[in-house]
Amino acid sequence: MPEVHFNVRWPDHSEQRCYSPSTVIHDFLRAGESYPLAEFLALSRDALTLAGDRVEQKYGFRCTSADSQLLALETRGRQFAGQADARVTVTRVAAATTEEEPS
């Protein structure tokens, strides 16, 4: 399956490189868009759950990397939950290249 990396900028301006095992992430997140924190987390949850489901349908097992990425996003997002105006910006969404693949 085509893998996709996407980068996000958190409310504190830190950046995080993220992973999806499926191009389905393109249906949920757009590069250059800024999302309210709760919306970003909901979209990420939907996208990464669907991506994991697609891997399971194709290979017979869930993608633990998708599940781990979702947990990492939700954990990081909790740090900003008390900020009423917290937004997350998607700075990049691109297909993974061979040299970028996680080990």
mmCIF file of N, CA and C in Angstrom:
data_model
loop_
_atom_site.group_PDB
_atom_site.id
_atom_site.type_symbol
_atom_site.label_atom_id
_atom_site.label_comp_id
_atom_site.label_asym_id
_atom_site.label_seq_id
_atom_site.Cartn_x
_atom_site.Cartn_y
_atom_site.Cartn_z
ATOM 1 N N MET A 1 0.844 -1.176 0.000
ATOM 2 C CA MET A 1 0.000 0.000 0.000
ATOM 3 C C MET A 1 0.893 1.243 0.000
ATOM 4 N N PRO A 2 0.469 2.272 -0.680
ATOM 5 C CA PRO A 2 1.269 3.507 -0.666
ATOM 6 C C PRO A 2 1.233 4.175 0.706
ATOM 7 N N GLU A 3 2.394 4.432 1.226
ATOM 8 C CA GLU A 3 2.505 5.106 2.519
ATOM 9 C C GLU A 3 2.535 6.611 2.306
ATOM 10 N N VAL A 4 2.092 7.345 3.320
ATOM 11 C CA VAL A 4 2.084 8.801 3.254
ATOM 12 C C VAL A 4 2.649 9.359 4.554
ATOM 13 N N HIS A 5 3.493 10.353 4.416
ATOM 14 C CA HIS A 5 3.956 11.102 5.577
ATOM 15 C C HIS A 5 3.266 12.457 5.552
ATOM 16 N N PHE A 6 2.889 12.919 6.732
ATOM 17 C CA PHE A 6 2.310 14.253 6.826
ATOM 18 C C PHE A 6 2.923 14.948 8.027
ATOM 19 N N ASN A 7 3.137 16.245 7.869
ATOM 20 C CA ASN A 7 3.748 17.042 8.931
ATOM 21 C C ASN A 7 2.699 17.967 9.510
ATOM 22 N N VAL A 8 2.744 18.123 10.817
ATOM 23 C CA VAL A 8 1.806 19.023 11.482
ATOM 24 C C VAL A 8 2.565 20.000 12.373
ATOM 25 N N ARG A 9 1.988 21.200 12.512
ATOM 26 C CA ARG A 9 2.524 22.207 13.423
ATOM 27 C C ARG A 9 1.513 22.377 14.547
ATOM 28 N N TRP A 10 1.957 22.141 15.757
ATOM 29 C CA TRP A 10 1.106 22.223 16.941
ATOM 30 C C TRP A 10 0.964 23.675 17.397
ATOM 31 N N PRO A 11 0.052 23.951 18.313
ATOM 32 C CA PRO A 11 -0.163 25.331 18.782
ATOM 33 C C PRO A 11 1.085 26.004 19.361
ATOM 34 N N ASP A 12 2.042 25.229 19.860
ATOM 35 C CA ASP A 12 3.272 25.816 20.397
ATOM 36 C C ASP A 12 4.337 26.005 19.311
ATOM 37 N N HIS A 13 3.950 25.791 18.049
ATOM 38 C CA HIS A 13 4.789 25.944 16.858
ATOM 39 C C HIS A 13 5.808 24.829 16.687
ATOM 40 N N SER A 14 5.741 23.794 17.502
ATOM 41 C CA SER A 14 6.595 22.636 17.276
ATOM 42 C C SER A 14 6.010 21.843 16.109
ATOM 43 N N GLU A 15 6.871 21.094 15.431
ATOM 44 C CA GLU A 15 6.432 20.314 14.281
ATOM 45 C C GLU A 15 6.635 18.828 14.549
ATOM 46 N N GLN A 16 5.785 18.045 13.928
ATOM 47 C CA GLN A 16 5.841 16.598 14.095
ATOM 48 C C GLN A 16 5.646 15.951 12.729
ATOM 49 N N ARG A 17 6.487 14.988 12.423
ATOM 50 C CA ARG A 17 6.354 14.202 11.196
ATOM 51 C C ARG A 17 5.511 12.982 11.535
ATOM 52 N N CYS A 18 4.491 12.732 10.734
ATOM 53 C CA CYS A 18 3.538 11.664 11.018
ATOM 54 C C CYS A 18 3.469 10.682 9.860
ATOM 55 N N TYR A 19 2.848 9.535 10.109
ATOM 56 C CA TYR A 19 2.825 8.429 9.156
ATOM 57 C C TYR A 19 1.418 7.879 8.989
ATOM 58 N N SER A 20 1.070 7.584 7.758
ATOM 59 C CA SER A 20 -0.154 6.845 7.452
ATOM 60 C C SER A 20 0.209 5.728 6.486
ATOM 61 N N PRO A 21 -0.305 4.524 6.719
ATOM 62 C CA PRO A 21 0.007 3.419 5.816
ATOM 63 C C PRO A 21 -0.825 3.452 4.540
ATOM 64 N N SER A 22 -1.659 4.467 4.376
ATOM 65 C CA SER A 22 -2.569 4.530 3.238
ATOM 66 C C SER A 22 -2.743 5.975 2.777
ATOM 67 N N THR A 23 -3.028 6.139 1.510
ATOM 68 C CA THR A 23 -3.284 7.464 0.955
ATOM 69 C C THR A 23 -4.628 8.030 1.405
ATOM 70 N N VAL A 24 -5.395 7.278 2.154
ATOM 71 C CA VAL A 24 -6.691 7.758 2.628
ATOM 72 C C VAL A 24 -6.551 9.048 3.437
ATOM 73 N N ILE A 25 -5.386 9.313 3.969
ATOM 74 C CA ILE A 25 -5.159 10.533 4.746
ATOM 75 C C ILE A 25 -5.465 11.774 3.901
ATOM 76 N N HIS A 26 -5.258 11.669 2.569
ATOM 77 C CA HIS A 26 -5.556 12.785 1.663
ATOM 78 C C HIS A 26 -7.045 13.150 1.670
ATOM 79 N N ASP A 27 -7.895 12.205 2.010
ATOM 80 C CA ASP A 27 -9.339 12.459 2.056
ATOM 81 C C ASP A 27 -9.755 13.212 3.321
ATOM 82 N N PHE A 28 -8.850 13.318 4.286
ATOM 83 C CA PHE A 28 -9.189 13.907 5.580
ATOM 84 C C PHE A 28 -8.416 15.178 5.905
ATOM 85 N N LEU A 29 -7.137 15.228 5.526
ATOM 86 C CA LEU A 29 -6.283 16.359 5.877
ATOM 87 C C LEU A 29 -5.678 16.977 4.626
ATOM 88 N N ARG A 30 -5.563 18.293 4.623
ATOM 89 C CA ARG A 30 -5.013 19.028 3.493
ATOM 90 C C ARG A 30 -3.798 19.851 3.932
ATOM 91 N N ALA A 31 -2.738 19.787 3.144
ATOM 92 C CA ALA A 31 -1.558 20.605 3.415
ATOM 93 C C ALA A 31 -1.937 22.073 3.338
ATOM 94 N N GLY A 32 -1.440 22.849 4.300
ATOM 95 C CA GLY A 32 -1.717 24.272 4.348
ATOM 96 C C GLY A 32 -2.957 24.634 5.144
ATOM 97 N N GLU A 33 -3.734 23.658 5.541
ATOM 98 C CA GLU A 33 -4.954 23.914 6.309
ATOM 99 C C GLU A 33 -4.655 23.934 7.803
ATOM 100 N N SER A 34 -5.356 24.806 8.499
ATOM 101 C CA SER A 34 -5.277 24.907 9.949
ATOM 102 C C SER A 34 -6.615 24.446 10.517
ATOM 103 N N TYR A 35 -6.572 23.534 11.477
ATOM 104 C CA TYR A 35 -7.776 22.934 12.048
ATOM 105 C C TYR A 35 -7.857 23.221 13.543
ATOM 106 N N PRO A 36 -9.052 23.470 14.055
ATOM 107 C CA PRO A 36 -9.199 23.498 15.509
ATOM 108 C C PRO A 36 -8.729 22.146 16.062
ATOM 109 N N LEU A 37 -8.106 22.156 17.215
ATOM 110 C CA LEU A 37 -7.516 20.948 17.788
ATOM 111 C C LEU A 37 -8.474 19.761 17.781
ATOM 112 N N ALA A 38 -9.681 19.936 18.287
ATOM 113 C CA ALA A 38 -10.630 18.815 18.371
ATOM 114 C C ALA A 38 -10.960 18.272 16.984
ATOM 115 N N GLU A 39 -11.108 19.162 16.012
ATOM 116 C CA GLU A 39 -11.405 18.712 14.645
ATOM 117 C C GLU A 39 -10.228 17.948 14.057
ATOM 118 N N PHE A 40 -9.008 18.474 14.258
ATOM 119 C CA PHE A 40 -7.818 17.783 13.758
ATOM 120 C C PHE A 40 -7.722 16.379 14.338
ATOM 121 N N LEU A 41 -7.937 16.261 15.645
ATOM 122 C CA LEU A 41 -7.840 14.943 16.274
ATOM 123 C C LEU A 41 -8.927 14.009 15.773
ATOM 124 N N ALA A 42 -10.140 14.511 15.572
ATOM 125 C CA ALA A 42 -11.228 13.671 15.056
ATOM 126 C C ALA A 42 -10.929 13.216 13.624
ATOM 127 N N LEU A 43 -10.450 14.129 12.789
ATOM 128 C CA LEU A 43 -10.107 13.762 11.413
ATOM 129 C C LEU A 43 -8.962 12.754 11.383
ATOM 130 N N SER A 44 -7.963 12.970 12.220
ATOM 131 C CA SER A 44 -6.833 12.037 12.293
ATOM 132 C C SER A 44 -7.293 10.663 12.756
ATOM 133 N N ARG A 45 -8.169 10.647 13.750
ATOM 134 C CA ARG A 45 -8.703 9.386 14.265
ATOM 135 C C ARG A 45 -9.439 8.631 13.163
ATOM 136 N N ASP A 46 -10.310 9.333 12.448
ATOM 137 C CA ASP A 46 -11.063 8.694 11.361
ATOM 138 C C ASP A 46 -10.126 8.186 10.267
ATOM 139 N N ALA A 47 -9.167 9.026 9.866
ATOM 140 C CA ALA A 47 -8.259 8.674 8.776
ATOM 141 C C ALA A 47 -7.363 7.499 9.134
ATOM 142 N N LEU A 48 -6.741 7.552 10.300
ATOM 143 C CA LEU A 48 -5.807 6.497 10.674
ATOM 144 C C LEU A 48 -6.519 5.189 11.020
ATOM 145 N N THR A 49 -7.738 5.278 11.523
ATOM 146 C CA THR A 49 -8.525 4.057 11.762
ATOM 147 C C THR A 49 -8.864 3.404 10.432
ATOM 148 N N LEU A 50 -9.309 4.210 9.477
ATOM 149 C CA LEU A 50 -9.626 3.685 8.152
ATOM 150 C C LEU A 50 -8.375 3.128 7.466
ATOM 151 N N ALA A 51 -7.252 3.819 7.609
ATOM 152 C CA ALA A 51 -6.000 3.340 7.024
ATOM 153 C C ALA A 51 -5.631 1.983 7.612
ATOM 154 N N GLY A 52 -5.737 1.846 8.927
ATOM 155 C CA GLY A 52 -5.459 0.562 9.576
ATOM 156 C C GLY A 52 -6.414 -0.521 9.111
ATOM 157 N N ASP A 53 -7.685 -0.162 8.927
ATOM 158 C CA ASP A 53 -8.681 -1.117 8.430
ATOM 159 C C ASP A 53 -8.334 -1.586 7.027
ATOM 160 N N ARG A 54 -7.874 -0.657 6.187
ATOM 161 C CA ARG A 54 -7.501 -1.028 4.811
ATOM 162 C C ARG A 54 -6.342 -2.011 4.795
ATOM 163 N N VAL A 55 -5.369 -1.781 5.658
ATOM 164 C CA VAL A 55 -4.240 -2.710 5.753
ATOM 165 C C VAL A 55 -4.752 -4.079 6.193
ATOM 166 N N GLU A 56 -5.639 -4.092 7.179
ATOM 167 C CA GLU A 56 -6.186 -5.356 7.673
ATOM 168 C C GLU A 56 -6.955 -6.093 6.574
ATOM 169 N N GLN A 57 -7.727 -5.363 5.797
ATOM 170 C CA GLN A 57 -8.475 -5.993 4.705
ATOM 171 C C GLN A 57 -7.540 -6.596 3.664
ATOM 172 N N LYS A 58 -6.443 -5.907 3.389
ATOM 173 C CA LYS A 58 -5.525 -6.372 2.351
ATOM 174 C C LYS A 58 -4.584 -7.476 2.837
ATOM 175 N N TYR A 59 -4.083 -7.340 4.076
ATOM 176 C CA TYR A 59 -3.043 -8.248 4.551
ATOM 177 C C TYR A 59 -3.485 -9.190 5.670
ATOM 178 N N GLY A 60 -4.676 -8.948 6.231
ATOM 179 C CA GLY A 60 -5.171 -9.836 7.273
ATOM 180 C C GLY A 60 -4.749 -9.462 8.686
ATOM 181 N N PHE A 61 -4.074 -8.329 8.850
ATOM 182 C CA PHE A 61 -3.693 -7.857 10.188
ATOM 183 C C PHE A 61 -3.690 -6.345 10.191
ATOM 184 N N ARG A 62 -3.964 -5.762 11.354
ATOM 185 C CA ARG A 62 -3.989 -4.292 11.482
ATOM 186 C C ARG A 62 -2.587 -3.716 11.392
ATOM 187 N N CYS A 63 -2.537 -2.482 10.977
ATOM 188 C CA CYS A 63 -1.269 -1.762 10.932
ATOM 189 C C CYS A 63 -1.027 -1.136 12.299
ATOM 190 N N THR A 64 -0.089 -1.678 13.037
ATOM 191 C CA THR A 64 0.196 -1.136 14.365
ATOM 192 C C THR A 64 0.830 0.250 14.277
ATOM 193 N N SER A 65 1.467 0.561 13.154
ATOM 194 C CA SER A 65 2.045 1.899 12.987
ATOM 195 C C SER A 65 0.961 2.962 12.909
ATOM 196 N N ALA A 66 -0.148 2.651 12.260
ATOM 197 C CA ALA A 66 -1.268 3.604 12.208
ATOM 198 C C ALA A 66 -1.842 3.813 13.599
ATOM 199 N N ASP A 67 -2.001 2.729 14.337
ATOM 200 C CA ASP A 67 -2.530 2.830 15.699
ATOM 201 C C ASP A 67 -1.568 3.600 16.605
ATOM 202 N N SER A 68 -0.279 3.362 16.450
ATOM 203 C CA SER A 68 0.727 4.075 17.251
ATOM 204 C C SER A 68 0.759 5.557 16.907
ATOM 205 N N GLN A 69 0.611 5.864 15.616
ATOM 206 C CA GLN A 69 0.610 7.275 15.208
ATOM 207 C C GLN A 69 -0.592 7.999 15.792
ATOM 208 N N LEU A 70 -1.741 7.350 15.767
ATOM 209 C CA LEU A 70 -2.939 7.959 16.343
ATOM 210 C C LEU A 70 -2.751 8.200 17.833
ATOM 211 N N LEU A 71 -2.212 7.236 18.541
ATOM 212 C CA LEU A 71 -1.963 7.405 19.971
ATOM 213 C C LEU A 71 -1.008 8.570 20.215
ATOM 214 N N ALA A 72 0.027 8.695 19.399
ATOM 215 C CA ALA A 72 0.986 9.800 19.556
ATOM 216 C C ALA A 72 0.308 11.152 19.330
ATOM 217 N N LEU A 73 -0.554 11.239 18.317
ATOM 218 C CA LEU A 73 -1.261 12.494 18.058
ATOM 219 C C LEU A 73 -2.217 12.838 19.195
ATOM 220 N N GLU A 74 -2.944 11.851 19.663
ATOM 221 C CA GLU A 74 -3.892 12.113 20.751
ATOM 222 C C GLU A 74 -3.170 12.487 22.043
ATOM 223 N N THR A 75 -2.042 11.857 22.304
ATOM 224 C CA THR A 75 -1.254 12.177 23.494
ATOM 225 C C THR A 75 -0.719 13.607 23.407
ATOM 226 N N ARG A 76 -0.187 13.963 22.264
ATOM 227 C CA ARG A 76 0.337 15.328 22.075
ATOM 228 C C ARG A 76 -0.796 16.349 22.148
ATOM 229 N N GLY A 77 -1.921 16.035 21.560
ATOM 230 C CA GLY A 77 -3.061 16.937 21.554
ATOM 231 C C GLY A 77 -3.580 17.259 22.937
ATOM 232 N N ARG A 78 -3.476 16.309 23.856
ATOM 233 C CA ARG A 78 -3.931 16.552 25.233
ATOM 234 C C ARG A 78 -3.180 17.704 25.892
ATOM 235 N N GLN A 79 -1.969 17.967 25.465
ATOM 236 C CA GLN A 79 -1.191 19.069 26.039
ATOM 237 C C GLN A 79 -1.823 20.430 25.752
ATOM 238 N N PHE A 80 -2.671 20.496 24.722
ATOM 239 C CA PHE A 80 -3.267 21.768 24.318
ATOM 240 C C PHE A 80 -4.774 21.804 24.555
ATOM 241 N N ALA A 81 -5.310 20.789 25.190
ATOM 242 C CA ALA A 81 -6.759 20.661 25.366
ATOM 243 C C ALA A 81 -7.360 21.835 26.125
ATOM 244 N N GLY A 82 -6.617 22.480 27.010
ATOM 245 C CA GLY A 82 -7.132 23.602 27.783
ATOM 246 C C GLY A 82 -7.112 24.929 27.046
ATOM 247 N N GLN A 83 -6.549 24.966 25.855
ATOM 248 C CA GLN A 83 -6.461 26.203 25.075
ATOM 249 C C GLN A 83 -7.671 26.289 24.141
ATOM 250 N N ALA A 84 -8.548 27.233 24.395
ATOM 251 C CA ALA A 84 -9.787 27.358 23.615
ATOM 252 C C ALA A 84 -9.533 27.596 22.129
ATOM 253 N N ASP A 85 -8.454 28.287 21.793
ATOM 254 C CA ASP A 85 -8.190 28.619 20.397
ATOM 255 C C ASP A 85 -7.089 27.754 19.773
ATOM 256 N N ALA A 86 -6.781 26.624 20.373
ATOM 257 C CA ALA A 86 -5.693 25.765 19.885
ATOM 258 C C ALA A 86 -6.011 25.254 18.480
ATOM 259 N N ARG A 87 -5.048 25.421 17.582
ATOM 260 C CA ARG A 87 -5.194 24.971 16.205
ATOM 261 C C ARG A 87 -3.963 24.163 15.805
ATOM 262 N N VAL A 88 -4.167 23.234 14.898
ATOM 263 C CA VAL A 88 -3.086 22.419 14.359
ATOM 264 C C VAL A 88 -3.062 22.657 12.851
ATOM 265 N N THR A 89 -1.890 22.958 12.328
ATOM 266 C CA THR A 89 -1.733 23.201 10.902
ATOM 267 C C THR A 89 -1.039 22.008 10.260
ATOM 268 N N VAL A 90 -1.597 21.514 9.179
ATOM 269 C CA VAL A 90 -0.964 20.454 8.391
ATOM 270 C C VAL A 90 -0.056 21.166 7.390
ATOM 271 N N THR A 91 1.238 20.958 7.512
ATOM 272 C CA THR A 91 2.180 21.687 6.668
ATOM 273 C C THR A 91 2.587 20.905 5.420
ATOM 274 N N ARG A 92 2.385 19.578 5.449
ATOM 275 C CA ARG A 92 2.818 18.759 4.313
ATOM 276 C C ARG A 92 2.068 17.438 4.353
ATOM 277 N N VAL A 93 1.668 16.962 3.167
ATOM 278 C CA VAL A 93 1.112 15.613 3.009
ATOM 279 C C VAL A 93 1.712 15.076 1.719
ATOM 280 N N ALA A 94 2.539 14.032 1.822
ATOM 281 C CA ALA A 94 3.239 13.540 0.636
ATOM 282 C C ALA A 94 3.497 12.047 0.737
ATOM 283 N N ALA A 95 3.523 11.407 -0.413
ATOM 284 C CA ALA A 95 3.828 9.986 -0.472
ATOM 285 C C ALA A 95 5.234 9.750 0.072
ATOM 286 N N ALA A 96 5.379 8.683 0.801
ATOM 287 C CA ALA A 96 6.692 8.323 1.344
ATOM 288 C C ALA A 96 7.576 7.808 0.226
ATOM 289 N N THR A 97 8.845 8.165 0.296
ATOM 290 C CA THR A 97 9.812 7.631 -0.669
ATOM 291 C C THR A 97 10.561 6.501 -0.004
ATOM 292 N N THR A 98 11.245 5.714 -0.782
ATOM 293 C CA THR A 98 11.952 4.555 -0.250
ATOM 294 C C THR A 98 12.906 4.931 0.866
ATOM 295 N N GLU A 99 13.659 6.013 0.697
ATOM 296 C CA GLU A 99 14.624 6.374 1.732
ATOM 297 C C GLU A 99 13.973 6.940 2.984
ATOM 298 N N GLU A 100 12.685 7.308 2.915
ATOM 299 C CA GLU A 100 11.984 7.829 4.086
ATOM 300 C C GLU A 100 11.284 6.766 4.906
ATOM 301 N N GLU A 101 11.199 5.552 4.394
ATOM 302 C CA GLU A 101 10.464 4.519 5.092
ATOM 303 C C GLU A 101 11.031 4.255 6.474
ATOM 304 N N PRO A 102 10.131 4.118 7.476
ATOM 305 C CA PRO A 102 10.613 3.843 8.824
ATOM 306 C C PRO A 102 11.250 2.468 8.899
ATOM 307 N N SER A 103 12.220 2.341 9.776
ATOM 308 C CA SER A 103 12.885 1.036 9.911
ATOM 309 C C SER A 103 12.158 0.156 10.900
#
